[in-house]
Amino acid sequence: MEHPSSQSLFAQLRSACISQWHAFTHHRFVAALADGSLPEPAFRNYLIQDYRFLVHFARAYGLAAFKSEAISDLRAASAGLMALIDQEMPLHVELCATWGLSSDDLDAAEETETTLAYTRYVLERGLAGTLLDLQVALAPCIVGYAEIGQRLIEAPQTGLTGHPYRRWIETYGHPDYQEVASGHIRHLDVLMQRQGSASRMPVLIRTFSDATRLEAAFWETSLHASVDRLPGPATTSGTGR
């Protein structure tokens, strides 16, 4: 992922919410995932809930297409949706299959309060606001995962050989996903020029902060997963390659 200019909207939003951003991107869930010590039930719970999360994000991209004013907006919405369909959701289905969970199981999974709160918040920002408001609400997830993936895949201490969560790290550290995040950052600047103003920054910062805090809460909820509450058989099989 290319380093955003300090003048970009994303860089300004991240700078205004730097403590929340660090709490999200350096959460203890991420640290445990990086060194492979994350308990399997926590990762499994995360994958199931994140799959449900992505279903609603796909709806958000549909809303983004509806609110589009230019072909560039439609292309950005399409790129985000295809990243979900072609990269992220297949990863979740593949890894959950190792625990005997089918895509039907994932579709039927009950959403946690955290998943409900985060996904409905993003959709509300899109319904109540402009396309810029919606894309700002989506930004912490899209760009944050790229930042985490890039950091983990480049860190010598991660050690991908035999890593139980290698597929996850490789997916979000892959150049294809990195470009999706870079494209989102660029599109935010286009939208800011068209729909934004200095007077709108407090609202945009609040949206970015809220979504970032909800990302950290998503990690935290997954850490407290109970084996008894998870669908599918309990296993000790790894998910690495």
PDB file of N, CA and C in Angstrom, residues 45 86 114 119:
ATOM      1  N   ASN A  45     -14.221 -17.794  15.827  1.00  0.00           N
ATOM      2  CA  ASN A  45     -15.312 -16.866  16.102  1.00  0.00           C
ATOM      3  C   ASN A  45     -15.164 -15.604  15.265  1.00  0.00           C
ATOM      4  N   ASP A  86     -14.127 -11.786  -4.300  1.00  0.00           N
ATOM      5  CA  ASP A  86     -13.053 -12.589  -4.890  1.00  0.00           C
ATOM      6  C   ASP A  86     -11.914 -12.909  -3.928  1.00  0.00           C
ATOM      7  N   THR A 114     -21.690  -6.809  18.767  1.00  0.00           N
ATOM      8  CA  THR A 114     -20.654  -5.976  18.166  1.00  0.00           C
ATOM      9  C   THR A 114     -20.790  -5.939  16.653  1.00  0.00           C
ATOM     10  N   THR A 119     -21.883  -2.972  11.743  1.00  0.00           N
ATOM     11  CA  THR A 119     -22.419  -2.995  10.379  1.00  0.00           C
ATOM     12  C   THR A 119     -23.579  -2.024  10.213  1.00  0.00           C
TER      13      THR A 119
END
